[in-house]
Structure formats: C-alpha cells, structure tokens
Backbone as JSON Lines, residues from 0, in Angstrom:
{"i":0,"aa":"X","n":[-147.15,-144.04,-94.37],"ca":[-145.87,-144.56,-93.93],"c":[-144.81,-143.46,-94.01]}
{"i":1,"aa":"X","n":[-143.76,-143.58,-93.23],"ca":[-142.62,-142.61,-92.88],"c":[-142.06,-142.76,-93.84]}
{"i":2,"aa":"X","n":[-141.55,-141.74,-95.07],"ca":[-140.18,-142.26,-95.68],"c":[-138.94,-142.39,-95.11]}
{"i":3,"aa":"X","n":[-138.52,-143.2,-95.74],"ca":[-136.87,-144.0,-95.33],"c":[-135.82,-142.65,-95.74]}
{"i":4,"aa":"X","n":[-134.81,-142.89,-95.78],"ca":[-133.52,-141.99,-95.64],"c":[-133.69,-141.79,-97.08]}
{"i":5,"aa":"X","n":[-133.25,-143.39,-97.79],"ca":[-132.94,-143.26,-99.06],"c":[-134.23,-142.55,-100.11]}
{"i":6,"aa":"X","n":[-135.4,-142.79,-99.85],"ca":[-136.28,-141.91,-100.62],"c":[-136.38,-140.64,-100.15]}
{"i":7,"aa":"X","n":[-136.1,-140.04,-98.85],"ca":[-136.23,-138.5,-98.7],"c":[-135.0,-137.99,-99.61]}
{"i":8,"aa":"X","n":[-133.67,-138.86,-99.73],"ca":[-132.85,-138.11,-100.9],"c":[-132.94,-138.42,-101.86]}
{"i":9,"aa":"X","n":[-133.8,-139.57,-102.25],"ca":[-134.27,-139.48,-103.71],"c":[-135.49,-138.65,-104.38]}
{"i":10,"aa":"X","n":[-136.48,-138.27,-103.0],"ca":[-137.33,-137.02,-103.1],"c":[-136.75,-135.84,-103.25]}
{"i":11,"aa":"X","n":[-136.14,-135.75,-102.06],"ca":[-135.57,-134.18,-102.17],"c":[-136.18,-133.63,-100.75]}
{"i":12,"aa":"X","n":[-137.04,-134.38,-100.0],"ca":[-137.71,-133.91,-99.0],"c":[-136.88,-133.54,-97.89]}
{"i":13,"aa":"X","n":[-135.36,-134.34,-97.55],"ca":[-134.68,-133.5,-96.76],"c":[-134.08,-132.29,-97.26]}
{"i":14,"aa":"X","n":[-134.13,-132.09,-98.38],"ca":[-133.39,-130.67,-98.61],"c":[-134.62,-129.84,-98.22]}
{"i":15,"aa":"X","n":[-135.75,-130.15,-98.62],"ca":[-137.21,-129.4,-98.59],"c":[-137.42,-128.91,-96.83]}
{"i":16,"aa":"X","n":[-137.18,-130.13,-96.16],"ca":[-136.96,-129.64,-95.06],"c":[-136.24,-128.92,-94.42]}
{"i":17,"aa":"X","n":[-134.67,-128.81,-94.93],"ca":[-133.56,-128.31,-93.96],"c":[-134.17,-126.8,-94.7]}
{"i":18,"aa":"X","n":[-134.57,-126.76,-96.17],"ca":[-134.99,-125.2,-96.5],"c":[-135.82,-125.06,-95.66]}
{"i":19,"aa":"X","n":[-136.95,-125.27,-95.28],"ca":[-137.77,-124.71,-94.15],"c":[-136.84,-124.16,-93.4]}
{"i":20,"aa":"X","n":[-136.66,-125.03,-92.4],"ca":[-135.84,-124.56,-91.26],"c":[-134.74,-123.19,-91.55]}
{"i":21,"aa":"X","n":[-134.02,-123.32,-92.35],"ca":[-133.01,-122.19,-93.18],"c":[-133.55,-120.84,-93.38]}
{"i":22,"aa":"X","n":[-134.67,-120.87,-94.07],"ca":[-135.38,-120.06,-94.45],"c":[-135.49,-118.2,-93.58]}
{"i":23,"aa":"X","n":[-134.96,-117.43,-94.43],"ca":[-134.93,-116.08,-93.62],"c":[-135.98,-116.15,-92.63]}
{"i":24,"aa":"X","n":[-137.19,-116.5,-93.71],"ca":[-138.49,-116.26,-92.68],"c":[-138.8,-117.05,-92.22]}
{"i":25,"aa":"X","n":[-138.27,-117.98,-91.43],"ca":[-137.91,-118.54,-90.13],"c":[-137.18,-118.83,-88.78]}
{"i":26,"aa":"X","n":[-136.08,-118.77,-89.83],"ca":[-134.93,-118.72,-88.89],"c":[-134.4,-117.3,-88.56]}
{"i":27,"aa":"X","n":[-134.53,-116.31,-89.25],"ca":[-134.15,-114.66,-89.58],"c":[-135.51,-114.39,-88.43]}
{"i":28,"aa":"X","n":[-136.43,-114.96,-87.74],"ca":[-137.11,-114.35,-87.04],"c":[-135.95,-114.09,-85.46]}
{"i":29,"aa":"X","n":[-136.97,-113.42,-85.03],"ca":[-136.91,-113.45,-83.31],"c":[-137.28,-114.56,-82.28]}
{"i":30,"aa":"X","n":[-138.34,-114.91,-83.19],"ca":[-139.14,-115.76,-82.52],"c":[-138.32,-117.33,-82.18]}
{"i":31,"aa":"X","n":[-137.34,-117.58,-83.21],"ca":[-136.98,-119.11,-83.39],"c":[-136.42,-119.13,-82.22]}
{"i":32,"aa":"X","n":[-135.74,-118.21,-81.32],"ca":[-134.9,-118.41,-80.32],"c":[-135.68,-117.09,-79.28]}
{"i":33,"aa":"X","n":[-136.22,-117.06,-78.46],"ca":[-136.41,-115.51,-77.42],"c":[-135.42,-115.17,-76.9]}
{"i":34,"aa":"X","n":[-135.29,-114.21,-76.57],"ca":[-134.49,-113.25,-76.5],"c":[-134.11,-113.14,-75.09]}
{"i":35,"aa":"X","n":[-134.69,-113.62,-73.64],"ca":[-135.03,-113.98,-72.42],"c":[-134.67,-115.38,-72.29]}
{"i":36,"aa":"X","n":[-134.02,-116.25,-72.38],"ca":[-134.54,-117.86,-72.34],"c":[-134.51,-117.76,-70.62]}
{"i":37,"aa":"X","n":[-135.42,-118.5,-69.65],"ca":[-135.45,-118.72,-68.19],"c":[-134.24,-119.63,-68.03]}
{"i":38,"aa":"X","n":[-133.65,-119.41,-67.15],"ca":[-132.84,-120.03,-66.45],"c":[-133.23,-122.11,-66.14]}
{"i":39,"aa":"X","n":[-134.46,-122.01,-66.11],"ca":[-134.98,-123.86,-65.96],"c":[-134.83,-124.31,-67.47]}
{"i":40,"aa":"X","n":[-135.02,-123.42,-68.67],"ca":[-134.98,-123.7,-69.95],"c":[-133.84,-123.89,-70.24]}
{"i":41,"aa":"X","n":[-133.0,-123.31,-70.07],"ca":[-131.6,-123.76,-70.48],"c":[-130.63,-124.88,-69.83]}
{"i":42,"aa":"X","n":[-131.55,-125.03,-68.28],"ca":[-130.89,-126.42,-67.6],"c":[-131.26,-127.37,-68.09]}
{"i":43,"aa":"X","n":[-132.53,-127.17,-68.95],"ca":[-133.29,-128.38,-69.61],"c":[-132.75,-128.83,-70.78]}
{"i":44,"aa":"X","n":[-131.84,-127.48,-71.26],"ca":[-131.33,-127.64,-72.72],"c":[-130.04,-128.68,-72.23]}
{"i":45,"aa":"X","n":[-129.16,-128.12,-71.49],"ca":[-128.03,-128.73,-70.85],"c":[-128.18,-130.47,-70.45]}
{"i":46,"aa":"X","n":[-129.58,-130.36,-69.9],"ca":[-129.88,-131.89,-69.48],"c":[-130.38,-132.99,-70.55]}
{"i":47,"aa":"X","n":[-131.17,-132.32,-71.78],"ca":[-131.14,-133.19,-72.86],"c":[-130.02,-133.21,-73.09]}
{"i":48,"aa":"X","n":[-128.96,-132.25,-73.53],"ca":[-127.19,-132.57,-74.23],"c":[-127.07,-133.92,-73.22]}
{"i":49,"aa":"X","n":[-126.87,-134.03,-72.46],"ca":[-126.12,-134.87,-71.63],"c":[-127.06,-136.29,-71.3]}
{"i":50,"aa":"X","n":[-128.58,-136.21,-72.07],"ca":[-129.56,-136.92,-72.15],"c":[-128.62,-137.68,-73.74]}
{"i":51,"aa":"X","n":[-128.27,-137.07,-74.2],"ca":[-127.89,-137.34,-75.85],"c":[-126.66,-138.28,-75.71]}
{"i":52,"aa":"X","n":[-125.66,-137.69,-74.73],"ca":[-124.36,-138.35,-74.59],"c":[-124.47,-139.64,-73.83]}
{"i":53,"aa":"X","n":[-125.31,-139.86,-72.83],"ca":[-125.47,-141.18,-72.52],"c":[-126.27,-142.02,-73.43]}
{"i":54,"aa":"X","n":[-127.09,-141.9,-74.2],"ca":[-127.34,-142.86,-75.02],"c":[-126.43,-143.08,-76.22]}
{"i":55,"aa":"X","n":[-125.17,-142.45,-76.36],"ca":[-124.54,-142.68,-77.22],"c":[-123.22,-143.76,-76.42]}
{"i":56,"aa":"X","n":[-123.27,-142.93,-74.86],"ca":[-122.57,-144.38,-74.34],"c":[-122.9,-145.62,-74.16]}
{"i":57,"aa":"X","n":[-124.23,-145.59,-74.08],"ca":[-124.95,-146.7,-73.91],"c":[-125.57,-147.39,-75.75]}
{"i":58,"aa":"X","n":[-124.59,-146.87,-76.35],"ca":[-124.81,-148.02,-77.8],"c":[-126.4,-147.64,-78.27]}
{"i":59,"aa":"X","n":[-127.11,-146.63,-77.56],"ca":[-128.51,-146.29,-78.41],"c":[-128.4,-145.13,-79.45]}
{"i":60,"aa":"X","n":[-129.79,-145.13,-80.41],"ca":[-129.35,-144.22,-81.55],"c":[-129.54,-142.81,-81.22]}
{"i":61,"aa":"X","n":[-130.17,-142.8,-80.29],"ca":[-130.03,-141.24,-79.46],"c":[-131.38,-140.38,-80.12]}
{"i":62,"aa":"X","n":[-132.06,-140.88,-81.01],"ca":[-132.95,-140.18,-81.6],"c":[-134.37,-139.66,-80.9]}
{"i":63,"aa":"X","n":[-134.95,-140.57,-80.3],"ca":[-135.25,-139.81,-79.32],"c":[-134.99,-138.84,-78.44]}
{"i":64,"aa":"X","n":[-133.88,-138.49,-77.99],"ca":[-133.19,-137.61,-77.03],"c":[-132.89,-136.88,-78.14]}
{"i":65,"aa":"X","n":[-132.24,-136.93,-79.4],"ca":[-132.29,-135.51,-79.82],"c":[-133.39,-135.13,-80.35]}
{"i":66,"aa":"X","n":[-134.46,-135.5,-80.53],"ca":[-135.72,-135.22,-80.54],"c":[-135.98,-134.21,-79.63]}
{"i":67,"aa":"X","n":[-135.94,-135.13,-78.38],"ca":[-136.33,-133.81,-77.16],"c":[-135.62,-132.49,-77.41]}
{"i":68,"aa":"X","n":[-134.31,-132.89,-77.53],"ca":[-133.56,-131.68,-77.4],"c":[-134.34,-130.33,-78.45]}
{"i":69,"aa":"X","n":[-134.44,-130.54,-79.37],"ca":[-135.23,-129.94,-80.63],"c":[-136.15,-129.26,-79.87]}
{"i":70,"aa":"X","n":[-137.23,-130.07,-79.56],"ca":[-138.69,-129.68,-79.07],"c":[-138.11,-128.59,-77.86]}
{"i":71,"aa":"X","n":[-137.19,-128.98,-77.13],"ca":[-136.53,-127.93,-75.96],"c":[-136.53,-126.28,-77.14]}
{"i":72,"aa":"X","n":[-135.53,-126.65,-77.48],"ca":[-135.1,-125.87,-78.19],"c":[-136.05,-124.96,-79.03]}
{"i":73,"aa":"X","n":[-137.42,-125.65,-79.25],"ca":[-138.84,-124.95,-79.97],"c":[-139.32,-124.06,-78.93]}
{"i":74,"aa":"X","n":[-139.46,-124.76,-77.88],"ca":[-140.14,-124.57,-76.55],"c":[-139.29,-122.78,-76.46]}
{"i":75,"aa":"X","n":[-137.58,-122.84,-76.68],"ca":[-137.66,-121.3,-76.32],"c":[-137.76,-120.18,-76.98]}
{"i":76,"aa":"X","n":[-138.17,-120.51,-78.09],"ca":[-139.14,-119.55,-79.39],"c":[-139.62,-118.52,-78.19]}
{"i":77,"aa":"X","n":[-140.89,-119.71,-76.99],"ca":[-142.37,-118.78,-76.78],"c":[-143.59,-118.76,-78.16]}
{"i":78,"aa":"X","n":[-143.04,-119.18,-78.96],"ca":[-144.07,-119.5,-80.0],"c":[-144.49,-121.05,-80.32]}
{"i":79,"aa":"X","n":[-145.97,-121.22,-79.85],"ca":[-146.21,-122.77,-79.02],"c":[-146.43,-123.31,-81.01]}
{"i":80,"aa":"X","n":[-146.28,-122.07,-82.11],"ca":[-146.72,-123.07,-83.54],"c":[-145.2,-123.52,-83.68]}
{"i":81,"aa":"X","n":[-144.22,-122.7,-83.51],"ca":[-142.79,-123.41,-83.85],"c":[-142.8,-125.01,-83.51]}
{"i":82,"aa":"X","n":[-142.87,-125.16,-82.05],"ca":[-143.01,-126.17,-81.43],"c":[-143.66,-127.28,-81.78]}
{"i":83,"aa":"X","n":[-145.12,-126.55,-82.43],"ca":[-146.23,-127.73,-83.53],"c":[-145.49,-127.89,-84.35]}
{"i":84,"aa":"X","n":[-145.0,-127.1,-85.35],"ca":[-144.55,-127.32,-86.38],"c":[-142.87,-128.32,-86.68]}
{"i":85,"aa":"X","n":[-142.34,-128.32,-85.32],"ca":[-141.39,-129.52,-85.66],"c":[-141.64,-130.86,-85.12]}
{"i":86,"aa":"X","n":[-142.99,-130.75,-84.13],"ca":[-143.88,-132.01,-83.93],"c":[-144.29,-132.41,-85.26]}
{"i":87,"aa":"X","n":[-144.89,-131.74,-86.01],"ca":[-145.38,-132.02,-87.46],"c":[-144.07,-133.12,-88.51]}
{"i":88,"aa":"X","n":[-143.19,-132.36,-88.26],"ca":[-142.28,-132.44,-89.54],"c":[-141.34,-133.88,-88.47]}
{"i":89,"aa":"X","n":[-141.6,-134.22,-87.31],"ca":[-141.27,-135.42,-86.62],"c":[-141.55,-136.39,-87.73]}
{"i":90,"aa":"X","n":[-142.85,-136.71,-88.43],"ca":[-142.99,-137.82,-88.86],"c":[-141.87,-138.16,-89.82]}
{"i":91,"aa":"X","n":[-141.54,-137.2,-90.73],"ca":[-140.73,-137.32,-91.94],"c":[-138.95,-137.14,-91.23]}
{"i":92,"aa":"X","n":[-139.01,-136.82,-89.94],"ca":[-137.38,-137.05,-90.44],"c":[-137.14,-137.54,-89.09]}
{"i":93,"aa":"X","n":[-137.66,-138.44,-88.41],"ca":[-137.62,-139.58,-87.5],"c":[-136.57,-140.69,-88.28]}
{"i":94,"aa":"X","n":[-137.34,-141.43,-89.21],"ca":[-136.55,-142.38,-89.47],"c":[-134.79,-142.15,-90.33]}
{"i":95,"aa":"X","n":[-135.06,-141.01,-90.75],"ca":[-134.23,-140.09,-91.23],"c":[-133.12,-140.0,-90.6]}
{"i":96,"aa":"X","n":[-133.59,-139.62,-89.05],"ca":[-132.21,-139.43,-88.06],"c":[-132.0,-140.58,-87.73]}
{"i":97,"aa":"X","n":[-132.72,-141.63,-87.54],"ca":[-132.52,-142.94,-87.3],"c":[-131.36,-143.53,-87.91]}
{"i":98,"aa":"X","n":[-131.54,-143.43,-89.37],"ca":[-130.36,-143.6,-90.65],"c":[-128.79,-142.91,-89.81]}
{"i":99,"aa":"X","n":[-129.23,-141.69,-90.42],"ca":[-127.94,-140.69,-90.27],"c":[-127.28,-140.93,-88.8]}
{"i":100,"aa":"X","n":[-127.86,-141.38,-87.76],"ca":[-127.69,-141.6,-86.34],"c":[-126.39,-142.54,-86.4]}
{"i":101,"aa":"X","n":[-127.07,-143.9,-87.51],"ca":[-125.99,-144.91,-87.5],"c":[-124.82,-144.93,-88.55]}
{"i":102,"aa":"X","n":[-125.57,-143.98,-89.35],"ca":[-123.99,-143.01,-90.1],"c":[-122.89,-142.79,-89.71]}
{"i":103,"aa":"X","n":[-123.64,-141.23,-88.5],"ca":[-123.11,-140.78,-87.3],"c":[-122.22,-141.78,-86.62]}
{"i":104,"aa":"X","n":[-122.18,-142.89,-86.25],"ca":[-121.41,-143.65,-85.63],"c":[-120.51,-144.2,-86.02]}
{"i":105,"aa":"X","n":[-120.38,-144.48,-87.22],"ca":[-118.97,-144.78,-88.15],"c":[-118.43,-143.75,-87.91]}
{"i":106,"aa":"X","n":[-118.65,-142.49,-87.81],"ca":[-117.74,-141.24,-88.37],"c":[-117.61,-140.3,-86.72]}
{"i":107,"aa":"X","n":[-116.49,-140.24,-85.97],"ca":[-116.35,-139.8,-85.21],"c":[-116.38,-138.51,-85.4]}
{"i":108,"aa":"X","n":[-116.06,-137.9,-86.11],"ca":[-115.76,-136.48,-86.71],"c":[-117.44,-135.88,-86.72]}
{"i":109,"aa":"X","n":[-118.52,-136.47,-87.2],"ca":[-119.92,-136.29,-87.62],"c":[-120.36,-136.4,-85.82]}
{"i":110,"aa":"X","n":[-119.87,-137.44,-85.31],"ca":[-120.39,-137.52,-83.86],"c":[-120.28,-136.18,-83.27]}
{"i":111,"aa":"X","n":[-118.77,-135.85,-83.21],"ca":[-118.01,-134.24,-82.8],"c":[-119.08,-133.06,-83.01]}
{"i":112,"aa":"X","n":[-118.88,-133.18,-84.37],"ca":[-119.64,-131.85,-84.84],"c":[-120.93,-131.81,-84.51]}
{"i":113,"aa":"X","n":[-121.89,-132.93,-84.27],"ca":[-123.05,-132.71,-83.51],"c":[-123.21,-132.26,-82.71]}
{"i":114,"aa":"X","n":[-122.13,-132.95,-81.92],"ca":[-122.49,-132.29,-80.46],"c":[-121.54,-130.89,-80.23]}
{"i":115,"aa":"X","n":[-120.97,-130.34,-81.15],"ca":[-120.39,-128.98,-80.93],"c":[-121.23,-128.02,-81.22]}
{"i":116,"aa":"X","n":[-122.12,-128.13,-82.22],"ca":[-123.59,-127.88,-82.98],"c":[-124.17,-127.39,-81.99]}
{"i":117,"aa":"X","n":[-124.83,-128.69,-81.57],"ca":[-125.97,-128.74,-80.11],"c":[-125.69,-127.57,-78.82]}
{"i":118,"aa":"X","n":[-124.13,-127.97,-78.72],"ca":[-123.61,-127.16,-77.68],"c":[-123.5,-125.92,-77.74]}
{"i":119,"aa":"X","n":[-123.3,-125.33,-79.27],"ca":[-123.19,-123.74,-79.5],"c":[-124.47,-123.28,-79.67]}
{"i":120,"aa":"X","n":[-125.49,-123.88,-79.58],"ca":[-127.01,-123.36,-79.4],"c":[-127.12,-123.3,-77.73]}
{"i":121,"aa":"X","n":[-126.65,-124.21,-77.24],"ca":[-127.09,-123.73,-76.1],"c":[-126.69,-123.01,-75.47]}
{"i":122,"aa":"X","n":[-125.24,-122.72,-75.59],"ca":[-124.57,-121.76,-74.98],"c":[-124.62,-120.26,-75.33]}
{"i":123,"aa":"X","n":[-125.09,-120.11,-76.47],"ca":[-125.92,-118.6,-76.88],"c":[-126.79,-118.42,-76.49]}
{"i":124,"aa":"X","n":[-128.01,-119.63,-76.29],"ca":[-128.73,-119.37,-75.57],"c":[-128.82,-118.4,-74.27]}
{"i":125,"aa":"X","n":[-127.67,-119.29,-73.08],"ca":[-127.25,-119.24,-72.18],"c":[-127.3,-117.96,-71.88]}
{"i":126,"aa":"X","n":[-126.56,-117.49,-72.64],"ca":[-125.44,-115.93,-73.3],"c":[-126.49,-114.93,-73.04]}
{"i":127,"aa":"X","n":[-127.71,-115.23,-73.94],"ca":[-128.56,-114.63,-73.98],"c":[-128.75,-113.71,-75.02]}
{"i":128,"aa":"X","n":[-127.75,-114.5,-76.22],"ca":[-127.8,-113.99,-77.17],"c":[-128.68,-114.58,-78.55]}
{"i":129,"aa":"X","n":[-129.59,-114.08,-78.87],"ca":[-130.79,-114.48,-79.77],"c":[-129.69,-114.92,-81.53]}
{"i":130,"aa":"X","n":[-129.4,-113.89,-81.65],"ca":[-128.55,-114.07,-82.75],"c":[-127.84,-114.72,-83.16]}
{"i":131,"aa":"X","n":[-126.88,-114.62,-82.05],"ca":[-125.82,-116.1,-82.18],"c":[-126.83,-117.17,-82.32]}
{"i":132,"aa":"X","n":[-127.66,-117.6,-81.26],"ca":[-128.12,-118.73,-81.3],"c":[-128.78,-119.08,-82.74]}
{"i":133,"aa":"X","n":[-129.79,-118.07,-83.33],"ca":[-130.0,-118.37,-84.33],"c":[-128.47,-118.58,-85.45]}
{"i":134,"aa":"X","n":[-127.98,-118.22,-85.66],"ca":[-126.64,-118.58,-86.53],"c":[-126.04,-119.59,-85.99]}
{"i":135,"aa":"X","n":[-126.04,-120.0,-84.77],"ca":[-126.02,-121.46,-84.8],"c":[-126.7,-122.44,-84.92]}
{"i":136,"aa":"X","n":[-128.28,-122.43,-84.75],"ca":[-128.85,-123.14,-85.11],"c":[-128.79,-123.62,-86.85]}
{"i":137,"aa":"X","n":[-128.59,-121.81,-87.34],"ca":[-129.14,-122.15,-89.1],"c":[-127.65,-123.3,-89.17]}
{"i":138,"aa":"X","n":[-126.34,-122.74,-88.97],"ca":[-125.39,-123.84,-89.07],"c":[-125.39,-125.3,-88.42]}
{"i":139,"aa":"X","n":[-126.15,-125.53,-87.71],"ca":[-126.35,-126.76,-87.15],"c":[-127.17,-127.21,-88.25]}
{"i":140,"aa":"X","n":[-128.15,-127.02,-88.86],"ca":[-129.19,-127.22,-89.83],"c":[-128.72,-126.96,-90.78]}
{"i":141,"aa":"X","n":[-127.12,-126.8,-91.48],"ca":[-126.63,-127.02,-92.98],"c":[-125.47,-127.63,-92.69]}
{"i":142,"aa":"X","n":[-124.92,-128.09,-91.27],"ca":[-124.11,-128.61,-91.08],"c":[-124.59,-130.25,-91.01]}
{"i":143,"aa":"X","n":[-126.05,-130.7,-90.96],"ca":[-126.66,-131.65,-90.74],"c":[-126.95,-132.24,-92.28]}
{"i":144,"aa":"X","n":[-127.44,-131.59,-93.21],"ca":[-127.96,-131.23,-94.36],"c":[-126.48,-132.05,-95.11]}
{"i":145,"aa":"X","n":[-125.42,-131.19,-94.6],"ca":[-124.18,-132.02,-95.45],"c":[-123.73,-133.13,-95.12]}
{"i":146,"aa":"X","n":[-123.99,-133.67,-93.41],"ca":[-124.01,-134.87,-93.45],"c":[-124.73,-135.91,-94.23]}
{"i":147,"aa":"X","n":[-125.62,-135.27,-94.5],"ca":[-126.72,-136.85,-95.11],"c":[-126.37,-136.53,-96.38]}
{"i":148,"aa":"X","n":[-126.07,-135.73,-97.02],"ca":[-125.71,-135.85,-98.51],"c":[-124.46,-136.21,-98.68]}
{"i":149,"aa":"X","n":[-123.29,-136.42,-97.74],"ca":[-122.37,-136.84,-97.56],"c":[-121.97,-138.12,-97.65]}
{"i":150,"aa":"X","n":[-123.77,-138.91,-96.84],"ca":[-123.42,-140.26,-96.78],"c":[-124.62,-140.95,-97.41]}
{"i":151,"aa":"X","n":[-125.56,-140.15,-98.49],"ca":[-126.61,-140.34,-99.5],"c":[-125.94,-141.75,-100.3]}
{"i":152,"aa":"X","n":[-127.25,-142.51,-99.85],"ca":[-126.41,-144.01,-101.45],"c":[-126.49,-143.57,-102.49]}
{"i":153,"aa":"X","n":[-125.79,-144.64,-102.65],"ca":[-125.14,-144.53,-104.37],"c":[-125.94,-144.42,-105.09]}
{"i":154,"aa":"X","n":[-126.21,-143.53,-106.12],"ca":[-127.13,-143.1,-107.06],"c":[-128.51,-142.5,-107.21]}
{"i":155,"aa":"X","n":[-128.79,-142.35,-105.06],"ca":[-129.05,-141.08,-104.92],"c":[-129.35,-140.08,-105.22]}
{"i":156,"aa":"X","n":[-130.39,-139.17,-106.18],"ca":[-130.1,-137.74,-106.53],"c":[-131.11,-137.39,-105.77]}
{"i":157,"aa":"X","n":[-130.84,-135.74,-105.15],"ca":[-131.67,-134.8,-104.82],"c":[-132.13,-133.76,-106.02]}
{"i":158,"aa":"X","n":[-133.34,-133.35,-106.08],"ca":[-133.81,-132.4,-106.82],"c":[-132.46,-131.57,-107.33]}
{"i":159,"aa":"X","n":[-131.67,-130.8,-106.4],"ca":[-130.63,-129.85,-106.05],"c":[-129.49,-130.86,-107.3]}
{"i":160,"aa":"X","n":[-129.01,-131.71,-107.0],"ca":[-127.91,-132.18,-108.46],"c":[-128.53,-132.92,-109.31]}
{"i":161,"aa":"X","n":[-129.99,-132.77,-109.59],"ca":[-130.45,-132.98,-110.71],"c":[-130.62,-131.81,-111.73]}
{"i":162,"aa":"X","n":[-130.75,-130.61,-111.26],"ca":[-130.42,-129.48,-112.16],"c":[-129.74,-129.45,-112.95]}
C-alpha cells in the first residue's frame, strides 16, 4: 500500500525523497536536464503547464498532469533510468501530491509558486540553459519540500526535527 501524506512525514520518507532528488549527484549532473532540449520537448513541456492550469480550473487535483509534467521533464535528461527512476518513486509520492494538491488550494500563494517553479524550468529549458534549469528544478524540489512541512499535522515529526 501507498503511504498517506501523514506517515511519509511521520517516516521521514518525503524528506528521503526530496534528498534524492537534491542530491549533488543527481541533480549537480548534466544529465538531469540535456543540454540540447528539441524544440517538440519543450512544446510538450509548455503543453503539460497549461495541461496543469486547466485542471486547476476545472476544480481537479491536477496530479496527474503534474505527474506528466515530471516524466516530461525526465524525458529531457536523454537518460531513459532518470525517467525509470521517478516512475519508481510515483508510487510513494502520488498520494502525497494528492494531499499537498488540496493544501495547495487553500493557499493561493503555494498555487503561485508552483506554477512559477514549473515555469522557470521550462523556460531555462527553453533558454537552453542546463544550469539554470537545474537550479530551478533543485529550487522547485525545496520549494515543494517546505510546502508539506509547512502544512505537516499536528504532531507530525520528520526524522530532520527529531534530532
């Protein structure tokens, strides 16, 4: 079974995760973002964003669509394990975004910053700049990280303020 929101922050497994992702030797690669993205890849990136914003007009939790967007976003590594590897880590933070999704919707400000997030990946992309994009991604991925510990229930601990 998937864990729920409240046991990945009573595990610690979303911090476990956003460290993956964070991680020099991952995100500090080349690979997380290529350096080339094709011109159809980045319309694709553009068309999930705007895949994301209609289901948020349309009252859905959008999690699917930012799903895709992700897997887009693996897809322009060029490295087909990146791509496995956040298919993998789908199971555990599906229901996760599910949570934080309807977080997300109380808090207009959390809505904003998502999609300013989303948008500054793609537009480095665009750019054709590897770097930026990675530094926006890693900030999209600790800017996400502080949402859910932001809106973690009450009594809640992660590994991290149990120290």
């Amino acid at each position: 079974t998937v864990p729920l929101f409240s046991d990945l922050a009573r595990d610690g497994d979303a911090k476990r995760i956003v460290e993956l992702f964070t991680s020099p030797s991952i995100i500090g690669k080349p690979t997380v973002v290529g350096p080339r993205v094709p011109a159809a890849q980045v319309a694709a990136l553009r068309k999930a964003l705007r895949a994301i914003d209609n289901s948020a007009a349309e009252a859905r939790d959008g999690v699917d669509e930012d799903l895709a967007f992700h897997r887009l976003l693996a897809q322009t590594s060029g490295n087909p394990h990146f791509g496995r590897l956040l298919e993998f880590l789908e199971q555990y933070t599906r229901e996760a975004m599910r949570v934080t999704r309807r977080n997300d919707a109380t808090r207009a400000d959390f809505v904003e910053a998502v999609r300013a997030e989303h948008a500054a990946i793609v537009e480095a992309i665009a750019a054709g700049d590897a770097a930026l994009a990675r530094r926006r991604a890693l900030q999209h991925m600790r800017g996400g990280d502080r949402r859910m510990r932001s809106v973690a229930p009450a009594g809640a601990k992660t590994r991290s303020a149990r120290k």
